[in-house]
Coordinates of C-alpha atoms and ligand atoms in Angstrom, one line a residue:
X259 CA -3.2 8.8 20.1
X260 CA -6.7 7.6 21.2
X261 CA -6.8 4.2 22.2
X262 CA -10.4 3.0 21.2
X263 CA -10.7 -0.2 23.2
X264 CA -9.4 -1.2 26.6
X265 CA -6.3 -3.5 25.8
X266 CA -5.7 -4.0 29.7
X267 CA -2.7 -3.1 31.7
X268 CA 0.4 -1.2 30.9
X269 CA 1.1 -1.1 27.2
X270 CA 4.3 -3.1 26.3
X271 CA 6.2 -2.6 23.4
X272 CA 4.4 -4.3 20.3
X273 CA 6.6 -7.0 18.7
X274 CA 5.9 -5.4 15.3
X275 CA 4.6 -2.5 13.6
X276 CA 3.6 -2.9 10.2
X277 CA 2.6 0.2 7.9
X278 CA 0.6 0.7 4.9
X279 CA 2.1 2.8 2.2
X280 CA -0.3 4.9 0.2
X281 CA -1.8 7.6 2.5
X282 CA 0.5 6.4 5.4
X283 CA 3.9 6.8 4.2
X284 CA 3.2 8.2 0.7
X285 CA 1.4 11.5 0.2
X286 CA -2.1 10.8 -1.2
X287 CA -4.8 8.5 -0.9
X288 CA -3.4 6.2 -3.7
X289 CA -1.8 5.9 -7.1
X290 CA -2.9 8.8 -9.6
X291 CA -5.3 7.0 -12.2
X292 CA -3.1 8.8 -14.9
X293 CA -0.3 6.1 -14.0
X294 CA -2.6 3.2 -14.9
X295 CA -3.8 5.0 -18.1
X296 CA -0.1 5.7 -19.2
X297 CA 0.8 2.1 -18.2
X298 CA -2.0 0.7 -20.4
X299 CA -1.1 2.7 -23.3
X300 CA 2.5 1.5 -23.1
X301 CA 1.2 -2.2 -22.8
X302 CA -1.1 -1.8 -25.8
X303 CA 1.9 -0.2 -27.7
X304 CA 4.2 -2.9 -26.7
X305 CA 1.9 -5.8 -27.6
X306 CA 1.0 -3.9 -31.0
X307 CA -2.8 -4.2 -30.5
X308 CA -5.4 -1.7 -31.6
X309 CA -8.2 -1.3 -29.0
X310 CA -11.2 0.7 -29.6
X311 CA -11.9 3.8 -27.4
X312 CA -14.4 1.8 -25.5
X313 CA -11.9 -1.1 -25.0
X314 CA -8.8 1.2 -24.2
X315 CA -10.9 3.0 -21.6
X316 CA -11.4 -0.3 -19.9
X317 CA -7.6 -1.5 -20.3
X318 CA -6.8 1.8 -18.6
X319 CA -9.0 1.7 -15.6
X320 CA -7.5 0.2 -12.4
X321 CA -9.0 -3.2 -12.0
X322 CA -8.6 -6.6 -13.7
X323 CA -12.0 -7.3 -14.9
X324 CA -12.4 -5.3 -17.8
X325 CA -8.9 -6.1 -18.9
X326 CA -9.6 -9.7 -18.8
X327 CA -12.7 -9.2 -21.1
X328 CA -11.1 -6.8 -23.5
X329 CA -8.1 -8.8 -23.7
X330 CA -9.9 -11.8 -24.8
X331 CA -11.6 -10.0 -27.4
X332 CA -8.5 -8.3 -28.6
X333 CA -7.0 -12.0 -28.6
X334 CA -4.4 -10.9 -26.0
X335 CA -3.4 -13.0 -23.2
X336 CA -5.0 -11.1 -20.3
X337 CA -2.2 -12.3 -17.9
X338 CA 0.6 -11.1 -20.3
X339 CA -1.2 -7.8 -20.6
X340 CA -1.6 -7.5 -17.0
X341 CA 2.1 -8.1 -16.1
X342 CA 3.2 -5.5 -18.7
X343 CA 0.8 -3.0 -17.3
X344 CA 1.9 -3.5 -13.9
X345 CA 5.5 -3.2 -15.0
X346 CA 5.0 0.0 -16.8
X347 CA 2.9 1.3 -13.7
X348 CA 5.8 0.6 -11.6
X349 CA 8.3 2.3 -13.7
X350 CA 6.1 5.3 -14.1
X351 CA 5.4 5.5 -10.3
X352 CA 9.1 5.4 -9.6
X353 CA 9.8 8.2 -11.9
X354 CA 7.2 10.3 -10.2
X355 CA 8.9 9.6 -6.9
X356 CA 12.4 10.5 -8.3
X357 CA 11.0 13.8 -9.9
X358 CA 9.3 14.7 -6.4
X359 CA 5.8 14.7 -8.0
X360 CA 5.1 12.6 -5.1
X361 CA 6.6 12.5 -1.8
X362 CA 6.4 11.2 1.7
X363 CA 4.7 12.7 4.5
X364 CA 7.0 14.7 6.9
X365 CA 5.9 12.5 10.1
X366 CA 7.2 9.2 8.1
X367 CA 10.6 10.2 9.5
X368 CA 9.7 8.7 12.8
X369 CA 9.7 5.3 11.4
X370 CA 13.4 5.4 11.5
X371 CA 13.3 5.9 15.4
X372 CA 10.4 3.3 15.7
X373 CA 12.6 0.8 13.6
X374 CA 15.2 1.1 16.4
X375 CA 12.8 -0.1 19.0
X376 CA 11.0 -2.8 17.4
X377 CA 10.5 -4.8 14.1
X378 CA 8.9 -2.9 11.3
X379 CA 7.2 -3.7 7.8
X380 CA 5.7 -1.9 4.9
X381 CA 2.7 -3.8 3.5
X382 CA 0.9 -2.5 0.6
X383 CA -1.9 -3.3 -1.8
X384 CA 0.3 -1.4 -4.2
X385 CA 2.8 -3.3 -6.7
X386 CA 5.5 -5.1 -4.7
X387 CA 8.0 -3.3 -7.2
X388 CA 6.9 0.1 -6.1
X389 CA 6.9 -0.9 -2.5
X390 CA 10.5 -2.1 -2.8
X391 CA 11.3 1.0 -4.6
X392 CA 9.9 3.2 -1.9
X393 CA 11.6 1.7 0.9
X394 CA 15.0 1.8 -0.9
X395 CA 14.7 5.1 -2.5
X396 CA 13.6 6.8 0.8
X397 CA 16.0 4.7 2.8
X398 CA 13.5 3.6 5.4
X399 CA 15.0 0.7 7.5
X400 CA 12.1 -1.9 7.3
X401 CA 12.6 -5.4 8.2
X402 CA 10.4 -6.8 5.5
X403 CA 8.5 -5.1 2.5
X404 CA 5.4 -6.6 0.8
X405 CA 3.1 -5.5 -2.1
X406 CA 0.8 -7.2 -4.5
X407 CA 2.3 -9.8 -7.0
X408 CA 2.1 -8.5 -10.8
X409 CA -0.4 -11.2 -11.5
X410 CA -4.4 -11.5 -11.6
X411 CA -4.2 -13.6 -8.6
X412 CA -1.8 -11.1 -6.8
X413 CA -4.2 -8.3 -7.4
X414 CA -7.2 -10.6 -5.9
X415 CA -5.3 -10.9 -2.7
X416 CA -5.2 -7.3 -1.8
X417 CA -6.6 -6.1 1.4
X418 CA -9.1 -6.7 3.1
X419 CA -7.5 -10.0 2.2
X420 CA -5.2 -10.5 5.1
X421 CA -2.7 -12.6 2.7
X422 CA 0.0 -10.2 2.4
X423 CA 0.0 -9.2 6.0
X424 CA 0.2 -13.2 7.1
X425 CA 2.9 -13.7 4.9
X426 CA 4.9 -10.8 6.1
X427 CA 4.3 -11.9 9.6
X428 CA 5.5 -15.3 8.8
X429 CA 8.6 -13.8 7.1
X430 CA 9.3 -11.9 10.2
X431 CA 8.4 -14.8 12.6
X432 CA 6.0 -12.7 14.4
X433 CA 2.3 -13.3 15.3
X434 CA 1.4 -9.9 17.1
X435 CA 1.6 -6.2 16.7
X436 CA 0.0 -3.2 15.1
X437 CA -0.8 -2.4 11.6
X438 CA -1.1 1.4 10.6
X439 CA -3.4 2.1 7.8
X440 CA -5.6 4.9 6.4
X441 CA -8.6 2.7 5.1
X442 CA -11.3 0.7 6.7
X443 CA -10.0 -2.2 4.4
X444 CA -6.7 -1.9 6.5
X445 CA -8.7 -2.3 9.5
X446 CA -10.5 -5.2 8.5
X447 CA -7.0 -7.1 7.0
X448 CA -5.4 -6.3 10.5
X449 CA -8.3 -7.9 12.5
X450 CA -8.2 -10.9 10.0
X451 CA -4.3 -11.0 10.4
X452 CA -4.7 -11.0 14.2
X453 CA -3.1 -7.6 14.5
X454 CA -4.5 -4.5 16.3
X455 CA -5.4 -1.8 13.8
X456 CA -4.2 2.0 14.1
X457 CA -6.4 4.2 11.9
X458 CA -4.5 7.1 10.7
X459 CA -6.2 10.4 10.2
X460 CA -4.9 12.1 6.9
X461 CA -6.4 15.1 5.0
X462 CA -8.2 12.6 2.7
X463 CA -10.0 10.6 5.4
X464 CA -10.4 13.5 8.0
X465 CA -14.1 13.2 8.0
X466 CA -14.5 9.6 7.6
X467 CA -16.0 7.7 10.4
X468 CA -13.7 5.8 12.6
X469 CA -13.8 1.9 11.2
X470 CA -15.3 -0.6 13.6
X471 CA -12.4 -2.6 15.0
X472 CA -9.9 0.0 15.0
X473 CA -7.6 -0.4 18.2
X474 CA -6.1 3.0 17.9
X475 CA -6.9 6.3 16.2
X476 CA -3.8 8.6 15.3
X477 CA -3.5 11.8 14.1
X478 CA 0.3 11.6 13.0
X479 CA 2.9 8.7 13.0
X480 CA 4.6 10.6 15.7
X481 CA 2.1 9.4 18.2
X482 CA 3.5 6.0 17.7
X483 CA 6.7 7.0 19.4
X484 CA 5.0 6.9 22.7
X485 CA 4.0 3.2 22.3
X486 CA 7.5 2.1 21.4
X487 CA 9.1 4.4 23.9
X488 CA 11.4 5.9 21.2
X489 CA 12.6 9.5 21.2
X490 CA 11.3 12.0 18.6
X491 CA 14.0 12.1 15.7
X492 CA 16.3 15.2 16.2
Ligands
MG680 MG1 -3.7 3.4 2.3

């Protein structure tokens, strides 16, 4: 672990360590685009609408703006379409985790040791249903989990907006700690939420410049064991 700024004095155990999910706990940078394509197709079928190829491409893409425009043209409530697409995406994602098509990084096991020393949470831009599923399915002992709400407003509150981090800190009744992420937006959100940012190197961000504002640069989650004084899991 490299400490990129002088935090002064001997390190104390942070009151909380919050983890991003995609690219930190779950393998890969993010949700596979095919998940959103299949989810959009399922929502289209469920609503019984018949979009053109162009409209369908917009509905399938990961983002809200195109969805809103095409839904209005098709006479569908965009919020309702969005809710359905998010629900189907969560179902499809759960299936991919259950079938082993997507797994967790081997070093995520240390979260169990870290959780016995300090408060932990999983805070992600991914859908709340999927974040809860990951915590339950892989039996991580997080004290709190938070993903985005399945609404357009919930989508807009994603990082770098610190909203979900701040809500989680509030729920945990802590106001200090470390957020571990793999993107620049994680570092920005951490700073905005008053947290130290730990930038984790993974294969997909190996050559990216270290984001400005990173307090730590990690090459494995195992490096966190040192700062909480936990033993390596046997
Ligand atoms: Mg991530």
